[in-house]
Amino acid sequence: MITFSRRVIAVCALASALTACGASAGPAARPPAPSPAVPSAPPTLAAGPAGLTPVFEHGPRAAGKAVALTFDADMTADQGPRAAAGEHFDHPRLIGTLRALKVPATVFMTGRWAEEYPDQARAIGRDPLFEVANHSYSHYAFTADCYGLPTVPKERMRADVERAYQAFRAVGVPDPMPYFRFPGGCYDRRALEALTPAGVTAVQWDVVGGDAFATDADAVARQVLDGVRPGSVVVLHCTRSAAPTTEEAVRSIVPELRRQGYRFVKVSELIGAANGRG
């Protein structure tokens, strides 16, 4: 009986101890799983007067010596036969030089260019050094009398821009930016009205590189260097046939601007700075 009582007491003590342990030292509580990072939306400008598409030309002048090099990858919708005949609307050597020099840049690409050079468009779009923005699908003008370009009727302007975004995604550009550059830089109030529903910021420039059809790389470089100010947006081109000297000019422009204390940024950073987000 005594033995039985002792066993009962021992079992009860053990049960109490286990209960206490379970209450005080059970399995460690797992920390809550971190929420997946939600990428912030690219900075854009607020709509202009009367709700018109906003237009961005340069960043803040007093926010440091930042400059954005931008490159237009031009190809009109009807230039396929010229490409098939051997004309080069791409410029892989220029992109390679930007990578070698570690220069961030914004490439304003037409949808037609992306379709002609899908591997290059995808590689540019997936390279964190660059950002891809919209230069229309067809590279037709959004106003009359724009360097002889064919024109897009107002009722088709938004569709042309959206078609370019569709082309980017179709070739594997993951996150094209909500920025649009008018072909030839030509726009008017009608064009700004037509694109308001697209939700884009129109990006112009304050420094013209002058590389289109240029044959003197030094002259292109000098024009850029003479024009750059803090916050500048420089327009150049990413087409071998139409801008054969651009790559050589960039090899002069980049080290000289760095020597002057400039740093290279994408357009998104300048727009963010203009919004107070940079």
Tab-separated table of C-alpha atoms in Angstrom:
chain	number	residue	atom	x	y	z
A	1	MET	CA	0.000	0.000	0.000
A	2	ILE	CA	2.824	2.307	0.852
A	3	THR	CA	4.533	1.339	-2.367
A	4	PHE	CA	1.379	1.986	-4.333
A	5	SER	CA	0.920	5.386	-2.633
A	6	ARG	CA	4.476	6.386	-3.394
A	7	ARG	CA	3.985	5.467	-7.038
A	8	VAL	CA	0.834	7.555	-7.193
A	9	ILE	CA	2.617	10.517	-5.615
A	10	ALA	CA	5.555	10.127	-8.031
A	11	VAL	CA	3.280	9.971	-11.052
A	12	CYS	CA	1.369	13.024	-9.901
A	13	ALA	CA	4.598	14.930	-9.311
A	14	LEU	CA	5.865	14.009	-12.738
A	15	ALA	CA	2.595	15.024	-14.347
A	16	SER	CA	2.677	18.356	-12.515
A	17	ALA	CA	6.249	18.960	-13.595
A	18	LEU	CA	5.441	18.175	-17.214
A	19	THR	CA	2.398	20.422	-17.094
A	20	ALA	CA	4.465	23.230	-15.648
A	21	CYS	CA	7.136	22.769	-18.293
A	22	GLY	CA	4.538	22.774	-20.972
A	23	ALA	CA	3.144	26.000	-19.658
A	24	SER	CA	6.444	27.779	-19.245
A	25	ALA	CA	8.897	26.300	-21.683
A	26	GLY	CA	6.954	24.910	-24.599
A	27	PRO	CA	8.127	25.173	-28.184
A	28	ALA	CA	9.505	28.638	-28.893
A	29	ALA	CA	6.973	30.871	-30.548
A	30	ARG	CA	7.859	31.537	-34.207
A	31	PRO	CA	8.269	35.173	-35.151
A	32	PRO	CA	5.676	36.360	-37.635
A	33	ALA	CA	6.745	35.883	-41.235
A	34	PRO	CA	7.907	39.144	-42.755
A	35	SER	CA	5.486	40.696	-45.201
A	36	PRO	CA	6.690	40.490	-48.784
A	37	ALA	CA	8.272	43.728	-49.925
A	38	VAL	CA	5.919	45.754	-52.065
A	39	PRO	CA	7.865	47.732	-54.649
A	40	SER	CA	7.024	51.406	-54.586
A	41	ALA	CA	5.420	52.845	-57.667
A	42	PRO	CA	7.766	54.830	-59.916
A	43	PRO	CA	7.585	58.561	-59.234
A	44	THR	CA	5.447	60.587	-61.605
A	45	LEU	CA	4.327	64.184	-61.778
A	46	ALA	CA	0.857	65.333	-60.858
A	47	ALA	CA	-1.415	66.204	-63.746
A	48	GLY	CA	-0.916	69.630	-65.216
A	49	PRO	CA	-3.463	72.435	-65.556
A	50	ALA	CA	-6.955	71.203	-66.483
A	51	GLY	CA	-5.809	67.650	-65.791
A	52	LEU	CA	-3.465	67.547	-68.774
A	53	THR	CA	-0.588	65.071	-69.022
A	54	PRO	CA	2.314	66.560	-67.010
A	55	VAL	CA	5.551	67.429	-68.800
A	56	PHE	CA	8.978	67.011	-67.202
A	57	GLU	CA	12.041	68.727	-68.681
A	58	HIS	CA	14.718	68.645	-65.980
A	59	GLY	CA	15.255	67.938	-62.304
A	60	PRO	CA	15.879	70.395	-59.470
A	61	ARG	CA	18.862	72.651	-60.064
A	62	ALA	CA	19.732	72.894	-56.383
A	63	ALA	CA	19.562	69.192	-55.463
A	64	GLY	CA	23.129	68.286	-56.364
A	65	LYS	CA	25.031	67.634	-59.574
A	66	ALA	CA	22.921	64.840	-61.037
A	67	VAL	CA	22.388	64.349	-64.763
A	68	ALA	CA	20.274	61.844	-66.672
A	69	LEU	CA	21.438	60.505	-70.017
A	70	THR	CA	18.490	59.326	-72.094
A	71	PHE	CA	18.596	57.403	-75.347
A	72	ASP	CA	15.800	57.186	-77.901
A	73	ALA	CA	15.563	53.772	-79.566
A	74	ASP	CA	13.749	54.935	-82.682
A	75	MET	CA	12.071	52.789	-85.291
A	76	THR	CA	8.899	53.664	-87.142
A	77	ALA	CA	6.192	51.107	-87.771
A	78	ASP	CA	6.950	50.950	-91.492
A	79	GLN	CA	10.735	50.505	-91.326
A	80	GLY	CA	10.668	46.719	-91.165
A	81	PRO	CA	11.782	46.308	-94.795
A	82	ARG	CA	14.773	48.569	-94.155
A	83	ALA	CA	15.773	46.472	-91.153
A	84	ALA	CA	15.342	43.307	-93.208
A	85	ALA	CA	17.629	44.812	-95.840
A	86	GLY	CA	20.378	45.303	-93.249
A	87	GLU	CA	19.837	48.740	-91.737
A	88	HIS	CA	20.683	48.731	-88.028
A	89	PHE	CA	18.260	50.555	-85.781
A	90	ASP	CA	19.888	49.057	-82.677
A	91	HIS	CA	23.216	49.969	-81.063
A	92	PRO	CA	24.539	47.121	-78.884
A	93	ARG	CA	28.011	48.661	-78.682
A	94	LEU	CA	26.543	51.796	-77.083
A	95	ILE	CA	24.683	49.727	-74.482
A	96	GLY	CA	27.886	47.770	-73.832
A	97	THR	CA	29.818	51.000	-73.271
A	98	LEU	CA	27.239	52.262	-70.785
A	99	ARG	CA	27.554	48.982	-68.903
A	100	ALA	CA	31.347	49.103	-68.957
A	101	LEU	CA	31.308	52.678	-67.651
A	102	LYS	CA	28.574	51.812	-65.108
A	103	VAL	CA	26.323	54.624	-66.312
A	104	PRO	CA	22.631	54.398	-65.373
A	105	ALA	CA	20.402	55.522	-68.209
A	106	THR	CA	16.801	55.691	-69.399
A	107	VAL	CA	16.036	54.186	-72.805
A	108	PHE	CA	12.932	55.549	-74.513
A	109	MET	CA	11.977	52.675	-76.758
A	110	THR	CA	9.386	52.355	-79.491
A	111	GLY	CA	7.263	49.250	-79.507
A	112	ARG	CA	8.369	48.567	-83.051
A	113	TRP	CA	12.026	48.630	-81.957
A	114	ALA	CA	11.279	46.148	-79.177
A	115	GLU	CA	9.619	43.810	-81.658
A	116	GLU	CA	12.565	44.049	-84.062
A	117	TYR	CA	15.176	43.470	-81.335
A	118	PRO	CA	13.379	41.447	-78.645
A	119	ASP	CA	16.520	39.976	-77.074
A	120	GLN	CA	18.126	43.382	-76.710
A	121	ALA	CA	14.929	44.979	-75.414
A	122	ARG	CA	14.565	42.238	-72.803
A	123	ALA	CA	18.216	42.489	-71.751
A	124	ILE	CA	17.975	46.258	-71.338
A	125	GLY	CA	14.685	45.982	-69.478
A	126	ARG	CA	16.056	43.406	-67.024
A	127	ASP	CA	19.335	45.188	-66.362
A	128	PRO	CA	19.071	47.232	-63.140
A	129	LEU	CA	21.433	49.786	-64.671
A	130	PHE	CA	18.697	50.865	-67.080
A	131	GLU	CA	15.021	51.666	-67.195
A	132	VAL	CA	12.809	51.342	-70.262
A	133	ALA	CA	10.294	54.080	-71.020
A	134	ASN	CA	7.767	54.583	-73.803
A	135	HIS	CA	8.570	56.350	-77.075
A	136	SER	CA	5.285	55.319	-78.766
A	137	TYR	CA	4.700	52.181	-80.771
A	138	SER	CA	5.074	53.597	-84.266
A	139	HIS	CA	7.311	56.682	-83.835
A	140	TYR	CA	4.702	58.640	-85.704
A	141	ALA	CA	4.313	62.275	-84.667
A	142	PHE	CA	1.641	63.432	-82.232
A	143	THR	CA	1.401	66.818	-83.970
A	144	ALA	CA	1.469	67.948	-87.564
A	145	ASP	CA	4.696	69.156	-89.170
A	146	CYS	CA	7.152	67.257	-86.968
A	147	TYR	CA	10.356	66.596	-88.923
A	148	GLY	CA	8.406	64.991	-91.730
A	149	LEU	CA	7.141	62.108	-89.579
A	150	PRO	CA	3.752	60.544	-90.357
A	151	THR	CA	1.153	61.624	-87.808
A	152	VAL	CA	-1.105	59.759	-85.392
A	153	PRO	CA	-4.735	60.959	-85.266
A	154	LYS	CA	-5.774	62.211	-81.831
A	155	GLU	CA	-8.251	59.372	-81.346
A	156	ARG	CA	-5.449	56.819	-81.782
A	157	MET	CA	-2.741	58.465	-79.648
A	158	ARG	CA	-3.536	56.669	-76.406
A	159	ALA	CA	-3.848	53.329	-78.220
A	160	ASP	CA	-0.443	53.846	-79.820
A	161	VAL	CA	1.175	54.381	-76.417
A	162	GLU	CA	-0.594	51.393	-74.888
A	163	ARG	CA	0.412	49.222	-77.847
A	164	ALA	CA	4.047	50.015	-77.107
A	165	TYR	CA	3.617	48.835	-73.505
A	166	GLN	CA	2.042	45.643	-74.800
A	167	ALA	CA	5.058	45.110	-77.083
A	168	PHE	CA	7.481	45.604	-74.175
A	169	ARG	CA	5.719	43.034	-72.029
A	170	ALA	CA	5.417	40.601	-74.918
A	171	VAL	CA	9.204	40.518	-75.387
A	172	GLY	CA	9.891	40.226	-71.645
A	173	VAL	CA	10.514	43.769	-70.410
A	174	PRO	CA	9.156	43.332	-66.871
A	175	ASP	CA	8.581	46.855	-65.561
A	176	PRO	CA	8.430	49.555	-68.242
A	177	MET	CA	8.225	52.985	-66.658
A	178	PRO	CA	5.164	55.266	-66.824
A	179	TYR	CA	7.143	57.834	-68.816
A	180	PHE	CA	6.484	58.845	-72.401
A	181	ARG	CA	8.600	60.791	-74.861
A	182	PHE	CA	6.871	62.296	-77.854
A	183	PRO	CA	8.473	61.325	-81.172
A	184	GLY	CA	10.510	64.278	-82.309
A	185	GLY	CA	9.666	65.953	-79.009
A	186	CYS	CA	6.603	67.415	-80.743
A	187	TYR	CA	3.423	67.879	-78.746
A	188	ASP	CA	0.568	70.306	-78.236
A	189	ARG	CA	-2.449	70.614	-75.984
A	190	ARG	CA	-4.422	68.085	-78.039
A	191	ALA	CA	-1.717	65.479	-77.531
A	192	LEU	CA	-1.540	66.153	-73.786
A	193	GLU	CA	-5.327	65.799	-73.582
A	194	ALA	CA	-5.281	62.541	-75.517
A	195	LEU	CA	-2.719	60.936	-73.231
A	196	THR	CA	-4.218	61.994	-69.899
A	197	PRO	CA	-6.083	58.664	-69.475
A	198	ALA	CA	-2.819	56.756	-70.045
A	199	GLY	CA	-1.445	58.096	-66.751
A	200	VAL	CA	2.030	58.817	-68.081
A	201	THR	CA	4.444	61.655	-67.408
A	202	ALA	CA	5.751	63.168	-70.639
A	203	VAL	CA	9.539	63.487	-70.479
A	204	GLN	CA	11.296	66.070	-72.608
A	205	TRP	CA	14.853	67.377	-72.039
A	206	ASP	CA	16.891	70.516	-71.541
A	207	VAL	CA	20.073	69.397	-73.347
A	208	VAL	CA	20.002	68.335	-77.000
A	209	GLY	CA	22.909	66.045	-77.811
A	210	GLY	CA	22.698	66.756	-81.525
A	211	ASP	CA	23.807	63.225	-82.364
A	212	ALA	CA	21.070	62.489	-84.910
A	213	PHE	CA	22.863	61.948	-88.239
A	214	ALA	CA	25.996	63.578	-86.809
A	215	THR	CA	29.417	62.545	-88.100
A	216	ASP	CA	31.606	64.386	-85.577
A	217	ALA	CA	31.639	62.717	-82.149
A	218	ASP	CA	33.690	65.537	-80.621
A	219	ALA	CA	31.067	68.081	-81.648
A	220	VAL	CA	28.331	65.973	-80.050
A	221	ALA	CA	30.325	65.642	-76.837
A	222	ARG	CA	31.054	69.355	-76.716
A	223	GLN	CA	27.391	70.244	-77.229
A	224	VAL	CA	26.390	68.032	-74.308
A	225	LEU	CA	29.172	69.241	-72.030
A	226	ASP	CA	28.405	72.875	-72.780
A	227	GLY	CA	24.703	72.388	-72.024
A	228	VAL	CA	24.631	70.242	-68.884
A	229	ARG	CA	23.560	71.817	-65.605
A	230	PRO	CA	22.526	70.170	-62.322
A	231	GLY	CA	19.330	68.195	-62.931
A	232	SER	CA	19.721	68.101	-66.704
A	233	VAL	CA	18.055	65.557	-68.964
A	234	VAL	CA	20.184	64.886	-72.059
A	235	VAL	CA	18.582	63.449	-75.196
A	236	LEU	CA	20.714	61.146	-77.360
A	237	HIS	CA	19.902	58.189	-79.611
A	238	CYS	CA	20.366	54.431	-79.582
A	239	THR	CA	20.331	53.710	-83.328
A	240	ARG	CA	23.455	52.907	-85.304
A	241	SER	CA	22.081	54.022	-88.661
A	242	ALA	CA	20.728	57.379	-87.474
A	243	ALA	CA	23.300	58.204	-84.778
A	244	PRO	CA	26.590	56.486	-85.639
A	245	THR	CA	28.834	58.665	-83.439
A	246	THR	CA	26.893	58.475	-80.160
A	247	GLU	CA	28.919	55.690	-78.571
A	248	GLU	CA	32.194	57.499	-79.232
A	249	ALA	CA	30.749	60.741	-77.866
A	250	VAL	CA	29.577	59.003	-74.683
A	251	ARG	CA	33.124	57.788	-74.032
A	252	SER	CA	34.163	61.446	-73.876
A	253	ILE	CA	31.099	62.817	-72.096
A	254	VAL	CA	31.038	60.425	-69.144
A	255	PRO	CA	34.557	60.857	-67.747
A	256	GLU	CA	34.478	64.627	-68.220
A	257	LEU	CA	31.186	65.066	-66.379
A	258	ARG	CA	32.429	62.802	-63.596
A	259	ARG	CA	35.565	64.914	-63.378
A	260	GLN	CA	33.295	67.936	-62.923
A	261	GLY	CA	31.556	66.210	-60.014
A	262	TYR	CA	28.407	64.997	-61.756
A	263	ARG	CA	26.797	61.674	-61.046
A	264	PHE	CA	24.615	59.848	-63.545
A	265	VAL	CA	21.047	58.898	-62.640
A	266	LYS	CA	17.925	57.617	-64.329
A	267	VAL	CA	15.033	59.918	-65.153
A	268	SER	CA	13.010	58.335	-62.346
A	269	GLU	CA	15.470	59.689	-59.778
A	270	LEU	CA	15.179	63.227	-61.113
A	271	ILE	CA	11.383	63.024	-61.110
A	272	GLY	CA	11.502	61.664	-57.570
A	273	ALA	CA	13.712	64.583	-56.524
A	274	ALA	CA	11.268	67.009	-58.143
A	275	ASN	CA	8.532	65.432	-56.007
A	276	GLY	CA	10.642	65.640	-52.880
A	277	ARG	CA	11.196	61.862	-52.920
A	278	GLY	CA	14.802	61.925	-54.068
